[in-house]
Coordinates of C-alpha atoms and ligand atoms in Angstrom, one line a residue:
X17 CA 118.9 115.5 60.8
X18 CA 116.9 117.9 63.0
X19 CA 116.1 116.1 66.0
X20 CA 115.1 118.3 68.6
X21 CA 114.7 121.6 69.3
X22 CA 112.6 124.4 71.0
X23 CA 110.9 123.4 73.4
X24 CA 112.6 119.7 74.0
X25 CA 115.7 121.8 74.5
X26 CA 114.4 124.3 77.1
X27 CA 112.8 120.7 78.9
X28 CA 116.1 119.5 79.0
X29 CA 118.3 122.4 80.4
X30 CA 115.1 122.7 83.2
X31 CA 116.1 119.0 84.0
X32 CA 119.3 119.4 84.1
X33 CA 119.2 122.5 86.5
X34 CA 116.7 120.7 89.0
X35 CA 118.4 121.8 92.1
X36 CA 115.9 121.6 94.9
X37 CA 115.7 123.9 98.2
X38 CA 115.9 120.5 100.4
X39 CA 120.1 120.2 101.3
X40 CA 121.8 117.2 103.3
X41 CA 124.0 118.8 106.9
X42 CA 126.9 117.0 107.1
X43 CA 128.8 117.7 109.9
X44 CA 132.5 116.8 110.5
X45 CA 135.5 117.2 113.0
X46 CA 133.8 120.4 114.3
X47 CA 132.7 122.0 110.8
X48 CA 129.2 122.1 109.3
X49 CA 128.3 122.1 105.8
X50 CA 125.2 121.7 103.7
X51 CA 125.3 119.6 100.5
X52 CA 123.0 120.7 97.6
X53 CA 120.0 118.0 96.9
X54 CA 119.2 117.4 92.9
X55 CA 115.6 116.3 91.9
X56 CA 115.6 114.3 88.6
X57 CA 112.2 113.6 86.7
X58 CA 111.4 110.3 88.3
X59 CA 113.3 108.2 90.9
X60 CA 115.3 108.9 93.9
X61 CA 117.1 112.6 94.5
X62 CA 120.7 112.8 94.6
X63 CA 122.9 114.5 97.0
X64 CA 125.6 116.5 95.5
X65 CA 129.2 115.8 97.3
X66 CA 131.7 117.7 95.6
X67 CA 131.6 120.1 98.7
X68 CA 132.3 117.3 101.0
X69 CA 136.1 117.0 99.6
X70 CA 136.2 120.7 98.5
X71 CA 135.6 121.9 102.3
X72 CA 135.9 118.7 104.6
X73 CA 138.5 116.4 102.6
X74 CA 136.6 113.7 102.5
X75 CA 136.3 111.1 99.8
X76 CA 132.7 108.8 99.8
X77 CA 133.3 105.3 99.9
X78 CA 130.7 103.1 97.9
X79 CA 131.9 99.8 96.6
X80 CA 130.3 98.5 93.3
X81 CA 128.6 102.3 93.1
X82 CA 125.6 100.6 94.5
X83 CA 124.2 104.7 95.9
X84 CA 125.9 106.5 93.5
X85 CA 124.9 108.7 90.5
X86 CA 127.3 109.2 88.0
X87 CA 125.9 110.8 85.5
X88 CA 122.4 112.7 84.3
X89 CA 121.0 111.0 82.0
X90 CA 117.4 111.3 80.0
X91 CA 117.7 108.0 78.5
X92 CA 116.4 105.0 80.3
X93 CA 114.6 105.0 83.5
X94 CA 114.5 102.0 86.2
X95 CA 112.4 102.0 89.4
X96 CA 113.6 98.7 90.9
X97 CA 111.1 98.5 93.7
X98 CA 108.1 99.0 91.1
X99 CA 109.7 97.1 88.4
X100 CA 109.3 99.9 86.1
X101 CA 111.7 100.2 82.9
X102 CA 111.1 103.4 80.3
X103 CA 113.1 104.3 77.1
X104 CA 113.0 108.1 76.7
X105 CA 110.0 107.6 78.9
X106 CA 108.3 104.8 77.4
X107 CA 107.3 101.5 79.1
X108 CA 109.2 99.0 77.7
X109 CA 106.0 96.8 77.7
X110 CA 104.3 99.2 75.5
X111 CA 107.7 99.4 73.1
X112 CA 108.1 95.7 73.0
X113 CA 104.6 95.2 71.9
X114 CA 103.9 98.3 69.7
X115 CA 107.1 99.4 68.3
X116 CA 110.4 97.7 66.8
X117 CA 113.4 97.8 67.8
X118 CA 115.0 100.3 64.7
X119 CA 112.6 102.6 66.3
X120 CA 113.3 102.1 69.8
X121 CA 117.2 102.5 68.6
X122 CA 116.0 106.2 67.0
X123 CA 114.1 107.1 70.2
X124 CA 117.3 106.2 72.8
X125 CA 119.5 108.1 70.2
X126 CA 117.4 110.8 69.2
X127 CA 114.9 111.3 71.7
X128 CA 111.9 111.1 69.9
X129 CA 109.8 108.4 68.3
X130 CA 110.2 108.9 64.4
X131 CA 107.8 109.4 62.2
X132 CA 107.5 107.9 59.2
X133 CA 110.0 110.3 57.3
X134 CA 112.3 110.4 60.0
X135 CA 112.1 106.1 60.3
X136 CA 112.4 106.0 56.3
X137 CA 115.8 108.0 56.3
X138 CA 117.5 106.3 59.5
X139 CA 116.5 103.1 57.9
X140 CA 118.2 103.4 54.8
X141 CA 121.4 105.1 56.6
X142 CA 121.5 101.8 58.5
X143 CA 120.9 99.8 55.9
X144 CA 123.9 101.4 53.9
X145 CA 126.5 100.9 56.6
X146 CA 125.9 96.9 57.4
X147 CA 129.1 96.0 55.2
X148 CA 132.3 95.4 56.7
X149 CA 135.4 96.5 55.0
X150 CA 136.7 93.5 52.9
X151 CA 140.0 93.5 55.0
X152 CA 137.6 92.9 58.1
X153 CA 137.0 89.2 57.5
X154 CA 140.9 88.3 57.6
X155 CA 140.9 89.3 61.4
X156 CA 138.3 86.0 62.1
X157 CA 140.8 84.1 60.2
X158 CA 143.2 84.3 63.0
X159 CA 141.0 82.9 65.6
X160 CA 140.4 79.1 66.6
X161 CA 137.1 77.8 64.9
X162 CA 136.3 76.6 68.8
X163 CA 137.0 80.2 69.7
X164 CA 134.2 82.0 72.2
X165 CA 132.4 84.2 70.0
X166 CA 132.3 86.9 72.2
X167 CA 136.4 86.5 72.1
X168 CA 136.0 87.6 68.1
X169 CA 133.3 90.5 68.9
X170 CA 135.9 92.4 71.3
X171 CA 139.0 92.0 68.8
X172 CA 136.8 91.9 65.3
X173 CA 134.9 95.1 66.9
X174 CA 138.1 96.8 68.3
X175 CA 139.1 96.4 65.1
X176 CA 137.0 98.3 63.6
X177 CA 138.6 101.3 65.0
X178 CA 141.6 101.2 62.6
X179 CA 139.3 101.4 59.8
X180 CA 137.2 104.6 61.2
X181 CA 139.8 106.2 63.0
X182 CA 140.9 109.6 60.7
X183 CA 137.2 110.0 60.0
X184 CA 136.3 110.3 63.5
X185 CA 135.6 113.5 64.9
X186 CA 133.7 112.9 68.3
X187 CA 133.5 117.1 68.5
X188 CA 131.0 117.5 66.0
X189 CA 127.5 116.5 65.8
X190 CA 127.7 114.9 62.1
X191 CA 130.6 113.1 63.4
X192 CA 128.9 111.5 66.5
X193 CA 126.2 110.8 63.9
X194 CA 128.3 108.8 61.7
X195 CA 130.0 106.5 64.1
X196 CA 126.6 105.5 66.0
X197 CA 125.3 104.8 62.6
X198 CA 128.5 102.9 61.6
X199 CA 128.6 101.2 65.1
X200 CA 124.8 100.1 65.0
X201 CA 124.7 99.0 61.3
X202 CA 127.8 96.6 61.4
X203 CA 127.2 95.4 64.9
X204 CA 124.9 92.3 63.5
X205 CA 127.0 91.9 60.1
X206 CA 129.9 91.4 63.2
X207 CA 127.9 88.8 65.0
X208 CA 126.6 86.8 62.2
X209 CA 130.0 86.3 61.1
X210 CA 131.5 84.9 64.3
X211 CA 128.6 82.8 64.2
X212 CA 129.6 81.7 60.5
X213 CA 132.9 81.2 61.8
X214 CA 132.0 79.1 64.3
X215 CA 130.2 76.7 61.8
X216 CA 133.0 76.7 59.4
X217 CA 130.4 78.4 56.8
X218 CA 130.8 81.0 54.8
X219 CA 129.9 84.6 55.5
X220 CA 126.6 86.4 54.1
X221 CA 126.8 89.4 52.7
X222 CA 123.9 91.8 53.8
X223 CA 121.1 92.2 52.4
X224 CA 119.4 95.8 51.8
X225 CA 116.2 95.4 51.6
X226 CA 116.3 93.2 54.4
X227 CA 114.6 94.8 58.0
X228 CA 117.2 95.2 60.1
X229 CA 116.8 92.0 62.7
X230 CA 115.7 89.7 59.8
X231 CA 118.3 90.9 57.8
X232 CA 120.7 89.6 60.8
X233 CA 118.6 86.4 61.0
X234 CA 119.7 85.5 57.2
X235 CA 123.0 86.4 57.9
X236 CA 123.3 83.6 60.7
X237 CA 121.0 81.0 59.0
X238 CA 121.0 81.3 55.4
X239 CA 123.6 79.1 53.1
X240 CA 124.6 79.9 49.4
X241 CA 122.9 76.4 48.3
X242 CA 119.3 77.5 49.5
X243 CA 116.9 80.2 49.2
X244 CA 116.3 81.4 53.2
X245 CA 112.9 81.8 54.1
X246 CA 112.3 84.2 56.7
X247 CA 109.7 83.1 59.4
X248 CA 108.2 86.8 60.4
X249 CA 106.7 85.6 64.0
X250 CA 110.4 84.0 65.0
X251 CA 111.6 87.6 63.5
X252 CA 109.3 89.3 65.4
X253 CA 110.2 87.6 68.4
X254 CA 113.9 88.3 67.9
X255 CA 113.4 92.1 67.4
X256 CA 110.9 91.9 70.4
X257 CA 113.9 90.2 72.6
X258 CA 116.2 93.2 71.1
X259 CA 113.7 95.9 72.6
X260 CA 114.0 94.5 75.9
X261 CA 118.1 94.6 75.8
X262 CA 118.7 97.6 74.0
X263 CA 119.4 100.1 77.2
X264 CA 118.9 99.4 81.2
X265 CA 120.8 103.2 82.5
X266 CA 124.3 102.8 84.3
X267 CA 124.7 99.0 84.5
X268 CA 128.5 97.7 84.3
X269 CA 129.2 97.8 80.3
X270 CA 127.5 100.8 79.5
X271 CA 129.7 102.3 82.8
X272 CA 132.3 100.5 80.9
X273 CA 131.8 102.8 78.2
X274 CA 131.2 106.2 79.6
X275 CA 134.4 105.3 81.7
X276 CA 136.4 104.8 78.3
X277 CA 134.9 107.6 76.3
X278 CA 135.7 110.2 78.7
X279 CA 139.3 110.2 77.9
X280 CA 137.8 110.7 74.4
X281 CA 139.3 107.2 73.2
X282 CA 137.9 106.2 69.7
X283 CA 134.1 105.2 70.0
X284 CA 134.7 101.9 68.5
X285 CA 137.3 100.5 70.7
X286 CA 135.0 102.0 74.1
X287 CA 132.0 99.8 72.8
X288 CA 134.6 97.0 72.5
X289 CA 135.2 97.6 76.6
X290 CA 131.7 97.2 76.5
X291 CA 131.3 93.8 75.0
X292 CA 134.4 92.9 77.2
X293 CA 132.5 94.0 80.1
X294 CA 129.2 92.6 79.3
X295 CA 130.6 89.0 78.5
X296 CA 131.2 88.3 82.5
X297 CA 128.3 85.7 83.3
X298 CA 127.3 88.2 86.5
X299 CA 126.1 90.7 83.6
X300 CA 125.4 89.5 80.3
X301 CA 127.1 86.0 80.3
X302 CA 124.1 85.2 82.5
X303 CA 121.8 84.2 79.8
X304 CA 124.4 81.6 78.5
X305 CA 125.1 80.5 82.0
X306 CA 121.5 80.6 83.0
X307 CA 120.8 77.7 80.2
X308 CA 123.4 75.9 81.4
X309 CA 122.2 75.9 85.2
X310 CA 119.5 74.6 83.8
X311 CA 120.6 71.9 81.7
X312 CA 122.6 71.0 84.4
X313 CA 119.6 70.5 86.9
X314 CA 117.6 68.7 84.4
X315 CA 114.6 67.8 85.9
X316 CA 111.8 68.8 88.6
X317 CA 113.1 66.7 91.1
X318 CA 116.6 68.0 91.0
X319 CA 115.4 71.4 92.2
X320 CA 115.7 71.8 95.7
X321 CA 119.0 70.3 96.0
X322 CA 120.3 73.2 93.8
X323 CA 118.1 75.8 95.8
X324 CA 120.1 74.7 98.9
X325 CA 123.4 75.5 96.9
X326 CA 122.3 78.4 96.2
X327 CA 121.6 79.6 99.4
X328 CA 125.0 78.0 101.0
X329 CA 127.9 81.0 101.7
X330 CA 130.1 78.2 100.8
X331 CA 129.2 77.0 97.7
X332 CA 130.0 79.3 94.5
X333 CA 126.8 78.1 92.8
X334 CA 124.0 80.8 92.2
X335 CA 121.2 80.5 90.7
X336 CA 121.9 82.6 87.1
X337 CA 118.8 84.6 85.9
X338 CA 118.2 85.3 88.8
X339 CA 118.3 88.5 91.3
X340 CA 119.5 92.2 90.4
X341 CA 121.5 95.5 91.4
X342 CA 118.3 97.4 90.8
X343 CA 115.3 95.2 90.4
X344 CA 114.0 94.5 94.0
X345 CA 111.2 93.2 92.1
X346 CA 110.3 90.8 88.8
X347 CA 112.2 92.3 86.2
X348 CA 109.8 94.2 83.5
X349 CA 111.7 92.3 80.4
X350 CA 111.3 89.0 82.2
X351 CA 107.7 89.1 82.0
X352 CA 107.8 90.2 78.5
X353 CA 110.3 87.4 77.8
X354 CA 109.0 85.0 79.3
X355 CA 105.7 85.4 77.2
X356 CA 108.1 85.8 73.8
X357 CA 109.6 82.3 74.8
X358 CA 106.1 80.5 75.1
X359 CA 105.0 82.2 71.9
X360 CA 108.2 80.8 70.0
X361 CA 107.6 77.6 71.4
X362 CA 104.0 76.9 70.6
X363 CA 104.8 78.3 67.3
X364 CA 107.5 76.0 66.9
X365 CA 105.8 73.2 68.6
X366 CA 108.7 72.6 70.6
X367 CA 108.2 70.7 74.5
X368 CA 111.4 72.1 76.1
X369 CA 111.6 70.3 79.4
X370 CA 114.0 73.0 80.2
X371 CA 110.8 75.4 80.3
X372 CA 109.3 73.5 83.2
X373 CA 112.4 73.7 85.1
X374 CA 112.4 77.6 84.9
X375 CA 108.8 77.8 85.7
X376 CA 108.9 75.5 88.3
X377 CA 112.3 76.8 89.9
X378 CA 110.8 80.1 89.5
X379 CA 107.5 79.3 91.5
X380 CA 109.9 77.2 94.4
X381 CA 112.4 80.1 94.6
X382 CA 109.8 83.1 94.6
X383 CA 107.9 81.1 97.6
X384 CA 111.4 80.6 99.4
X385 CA 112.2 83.0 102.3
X386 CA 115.6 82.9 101.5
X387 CA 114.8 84.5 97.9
X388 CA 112.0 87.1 98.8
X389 CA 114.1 88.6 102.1
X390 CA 116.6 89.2 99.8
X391 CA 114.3 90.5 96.9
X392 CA 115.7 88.2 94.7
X393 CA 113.5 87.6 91.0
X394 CA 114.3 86.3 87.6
X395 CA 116.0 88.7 85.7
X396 CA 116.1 89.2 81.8
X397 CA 118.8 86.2 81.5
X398 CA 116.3 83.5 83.3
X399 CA 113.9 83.1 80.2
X400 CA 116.1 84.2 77.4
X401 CA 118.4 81.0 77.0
X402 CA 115.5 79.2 76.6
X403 CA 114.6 81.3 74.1
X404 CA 117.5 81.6 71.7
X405 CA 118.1 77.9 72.1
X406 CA 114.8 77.4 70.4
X407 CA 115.8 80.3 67.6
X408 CA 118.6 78.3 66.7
X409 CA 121.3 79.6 68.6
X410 CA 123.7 78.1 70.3
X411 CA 124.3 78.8 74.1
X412 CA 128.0 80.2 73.0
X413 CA 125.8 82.8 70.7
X414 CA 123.6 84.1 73.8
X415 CA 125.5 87.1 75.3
X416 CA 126.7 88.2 71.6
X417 CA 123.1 88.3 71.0
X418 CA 122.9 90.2 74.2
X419 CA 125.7 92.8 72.7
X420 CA 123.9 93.3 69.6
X421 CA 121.0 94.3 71.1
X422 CA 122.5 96.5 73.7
X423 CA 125.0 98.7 71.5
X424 CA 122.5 101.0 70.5
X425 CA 122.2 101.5 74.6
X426 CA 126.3 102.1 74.3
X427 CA 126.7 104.5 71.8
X428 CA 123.5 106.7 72.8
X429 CA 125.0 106.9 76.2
X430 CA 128.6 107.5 74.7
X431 CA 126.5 110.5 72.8
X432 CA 124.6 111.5 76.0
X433 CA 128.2 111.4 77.8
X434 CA 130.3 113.5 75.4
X435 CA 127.7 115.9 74.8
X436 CA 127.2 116.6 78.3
X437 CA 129.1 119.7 79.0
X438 CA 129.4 118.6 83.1
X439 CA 131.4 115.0 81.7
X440 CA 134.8 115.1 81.9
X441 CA 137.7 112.3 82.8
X442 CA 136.3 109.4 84.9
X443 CA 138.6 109.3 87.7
X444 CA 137.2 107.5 91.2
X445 CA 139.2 108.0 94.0
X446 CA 139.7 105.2 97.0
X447 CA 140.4 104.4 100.4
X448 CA 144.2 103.7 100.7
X449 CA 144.3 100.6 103.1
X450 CA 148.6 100.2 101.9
X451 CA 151.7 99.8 104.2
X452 CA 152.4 103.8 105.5
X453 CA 155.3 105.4 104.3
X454 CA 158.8 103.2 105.2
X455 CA 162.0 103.5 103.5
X456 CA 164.3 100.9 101.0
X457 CA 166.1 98.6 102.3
X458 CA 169.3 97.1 100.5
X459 CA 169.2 93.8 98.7
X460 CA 171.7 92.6 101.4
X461 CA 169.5 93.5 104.6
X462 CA 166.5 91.7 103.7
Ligands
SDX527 C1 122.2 91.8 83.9 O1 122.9 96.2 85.9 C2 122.1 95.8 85.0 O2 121.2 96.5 84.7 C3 122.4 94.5 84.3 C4 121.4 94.1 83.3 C5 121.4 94.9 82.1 O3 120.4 94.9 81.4 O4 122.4 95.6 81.8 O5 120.1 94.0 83.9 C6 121.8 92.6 82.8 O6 123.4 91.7 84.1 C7 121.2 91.0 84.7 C8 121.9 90.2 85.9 C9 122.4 88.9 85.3 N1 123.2 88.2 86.3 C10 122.8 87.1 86.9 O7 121.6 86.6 86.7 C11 123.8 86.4 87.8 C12 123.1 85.9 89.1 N2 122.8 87.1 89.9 C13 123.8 87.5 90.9 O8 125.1 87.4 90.5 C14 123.4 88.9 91.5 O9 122.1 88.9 91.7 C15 123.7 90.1 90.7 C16 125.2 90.2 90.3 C17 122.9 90.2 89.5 C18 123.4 91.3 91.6 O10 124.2 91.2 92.7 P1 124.3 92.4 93.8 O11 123.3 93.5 93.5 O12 125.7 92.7 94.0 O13 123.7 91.7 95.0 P2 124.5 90.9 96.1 O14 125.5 90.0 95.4 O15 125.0 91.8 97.1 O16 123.4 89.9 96.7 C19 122.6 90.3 97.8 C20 122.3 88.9 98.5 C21 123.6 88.1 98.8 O17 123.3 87.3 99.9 P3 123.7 87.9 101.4 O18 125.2 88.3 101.4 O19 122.8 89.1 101.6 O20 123.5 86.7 102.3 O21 121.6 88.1 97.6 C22 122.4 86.9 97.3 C23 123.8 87.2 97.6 O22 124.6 86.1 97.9 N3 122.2 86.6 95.9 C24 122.0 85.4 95.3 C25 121.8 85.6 94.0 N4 121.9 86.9 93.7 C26 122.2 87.5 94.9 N5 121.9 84.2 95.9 C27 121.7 83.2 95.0 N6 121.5 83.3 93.7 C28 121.6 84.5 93.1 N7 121.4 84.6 91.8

């Protein structure tokens, strides 16, 4: 498939050679040096410090990565201040209400919104890898029907790996091609089967001419004994809440990754680091743990008690959904989620109390010094729960929903990563803070 060429390819070896004439002085135990700045397209420059170990020895310290770039990337742009997200430069509002989310999966991996050709032919290449090998099913077997689904995603998708392991070959283009497709098409059929397993029903086969996203909806709620009927606005919605996940730059999973890959481990078993990654409830478990903070408070009235936990060093509570590494401001896909979970309501007809909880712990917190002098705003997981509850899913399902969504973000950043011919091993360094050097001492003299 010819994605891109001429002129896209000229655009991106001019931005990845945007070395500017500004330069950061460092100065050090006597000796001067000057450290090259990089412009990007959008955002903040970047200092480049391999000079400041190559002539001064010195390592940068920067817990958590909070200033550090580690990668060029053309995929997804943040401005956290603004509360700007983009896809390939696209607003994600504008995606989310326009496009769908098979086409927002073709622009991350290609570049380029399709057109109707180009949709028509990644559509059916999907479509024809949603099976799992037969042998796949035996691996839920061995799990616990109470097991956490996201447990069966990282073994069941890790697994996957010993099926398409000869085939791979991550060096070629058509090889790449195959595994994202492979990774993306069999992703849901995953999903809806832990799902299934959960419920002690059995698993439903694909469908091909079945949309991708509804196609995953039948696969979770249909039963052999019924015809399923597929509501389109609660489909819409879903695919809608699949936009808004699908990639957000170098956040901890898809770091996960990269990390992986660059040891050029199989592409199946990396995206399984990334659902490992994603599961913890300060990244993607937040959505499930978001519903549950608000379950737990209940009511109205309970609300400023838990504001006050959150805001006391020594209570572990936080409120989930809320705050972010980059957004210093509301999160874009909040507001967009927050309207998807009033439209699925209304449509529904469903009062979810927990609703004016959120809205109402929203409108508290956002008023609260303690909140907006630390920049603190609902984030993507404060509306979703809500959400997917009233989709039908339960809170176990949220972050595997979350996982879905996101592993076209994986594997176009696994792509991005191995095609980038500045990538190689992802090795940090540290700040040894050890006992110095002493010698052994005999069993006897200690
Ligand atoms: C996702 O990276 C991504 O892009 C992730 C994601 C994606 O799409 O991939 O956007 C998805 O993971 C969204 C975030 C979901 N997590 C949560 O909602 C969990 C609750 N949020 C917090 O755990 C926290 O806000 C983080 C982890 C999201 C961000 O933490 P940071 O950037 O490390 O910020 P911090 O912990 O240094 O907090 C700064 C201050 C601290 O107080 P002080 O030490 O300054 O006094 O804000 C406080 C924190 O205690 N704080 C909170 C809080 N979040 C931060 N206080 C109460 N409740 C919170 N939610």
């Amino acid at each position: 498939m010819s994605v891109r060429g001429g002129s896209d390819v000229r655009d991106r070896e001019n931005n990845r050679n945007m070395t500017s004439k500004e330069t950061v002085r460092v100065t050090y135990k006597g000796k001067e040096i000057e450290l090259p700045v990089l412009h990007g397209t959008d955002g903040p420059d970047v200092v480049d410090i391999a000079p400041l170990n190559k002539e001064l020895g010195l390592f940068t310290y920067d817990p958590g990565f909070k200033a550090t770039a580690s990668c060029r990337s053309e995929l997804t742009f943040i401005d956290g201040k603004k509360g700007i997200l983009r896809y390939r430069g696209y607003p994600i509002e504008q995606l989310a209400e326009h496009g769908n989310y098979l086409e927002t999966c073709y622009l991350l991996l290609y570049g380029e919104l399709p057109n109707q050709q180009q949709y028509d032919e990644f559509n059916d290449k999907i479509t024809r890898h949603t099976m799992l090998h037969e042998q796949m099913m035996r691996f839920y077997q061995g799990f616990r029907r109470d097991a956490h689904p996201m447990a069966i995603m990282v073994g069941v998708f890790g697994a996957l790996s010993s099926f398409h392991h000869s085939s791979i070959n991550v060096t070629d283009d058509k090889g790449r091609d195959i595994s994202s497709i492979r990774m993306l098409a069999k992703m849901p059929t995953i999903a809806a089967y832990a799902y299934k397993y959960a419920k002690g029903q059995p698993f439903i086969y694909p469908r091909n001419e079945l949309y991708y996203t509804s196609n995953f909806l039948r696969m979770c709620f249909s039963v052999p004994t019924e015809d399923w009927h597929e509501d389109p606005v609660l489909s819409r919605a879903l695919d809608k809440i699949f936009i808004l996940h699908a990639d957000h730059e170098q956040n901890a999973s898809t770091s996960t990754v990269r990390l992986a890959s660059s040891s050029g481990a199989n592409p199946y078993a990396c995206v399984a680091a990334g659902i490992v990654s994603l599961w913890g409830p300060a990244h993607g478990g937040a959505n499930e743990a978001a519903l549950k903070m608000l379950m737990e408070i209940g009511s109205v009235k309970r609300i400023p008690a838990y504001l006050e936990r959150a805001k006391d060093k020594n209570d572990p509570f936080r409120l989930m959904g809320f705050g972010h590494r980059v957004y210093k401001n509301y999160d874009p896909r909040a507001r967009v989620m927050q309207k998807v979970c009033h439209e699925v309501l209304e449509h529904l007809g469903i009062e979810d109390p927990l609703l004016e909880v959120a809205m109402e712990l929203e409108r508290i917190a956002l008023e609260d010094d303690y909140f907006k002098s630390r920049n603190l705003y609902p984030n993507i997981d404060f509306y979703s729960g809500i959400t997917l509850r009233a989709l039908g899913f339960p809170t176990s399902m949220f972050t595997v929903l979350f996982a879905v969504a996101r592993t076209v973000g994986w594997v176009a950043q696994w792509r991005e990563m191995i095609e980038d011919p500045e990538q190689k091993i992802g090795r940090p360094r540290q700040l040894y803070v050890g006992p110095e050097k002493r010698d052994y001492i005999p069993m006897d003299q200690r």
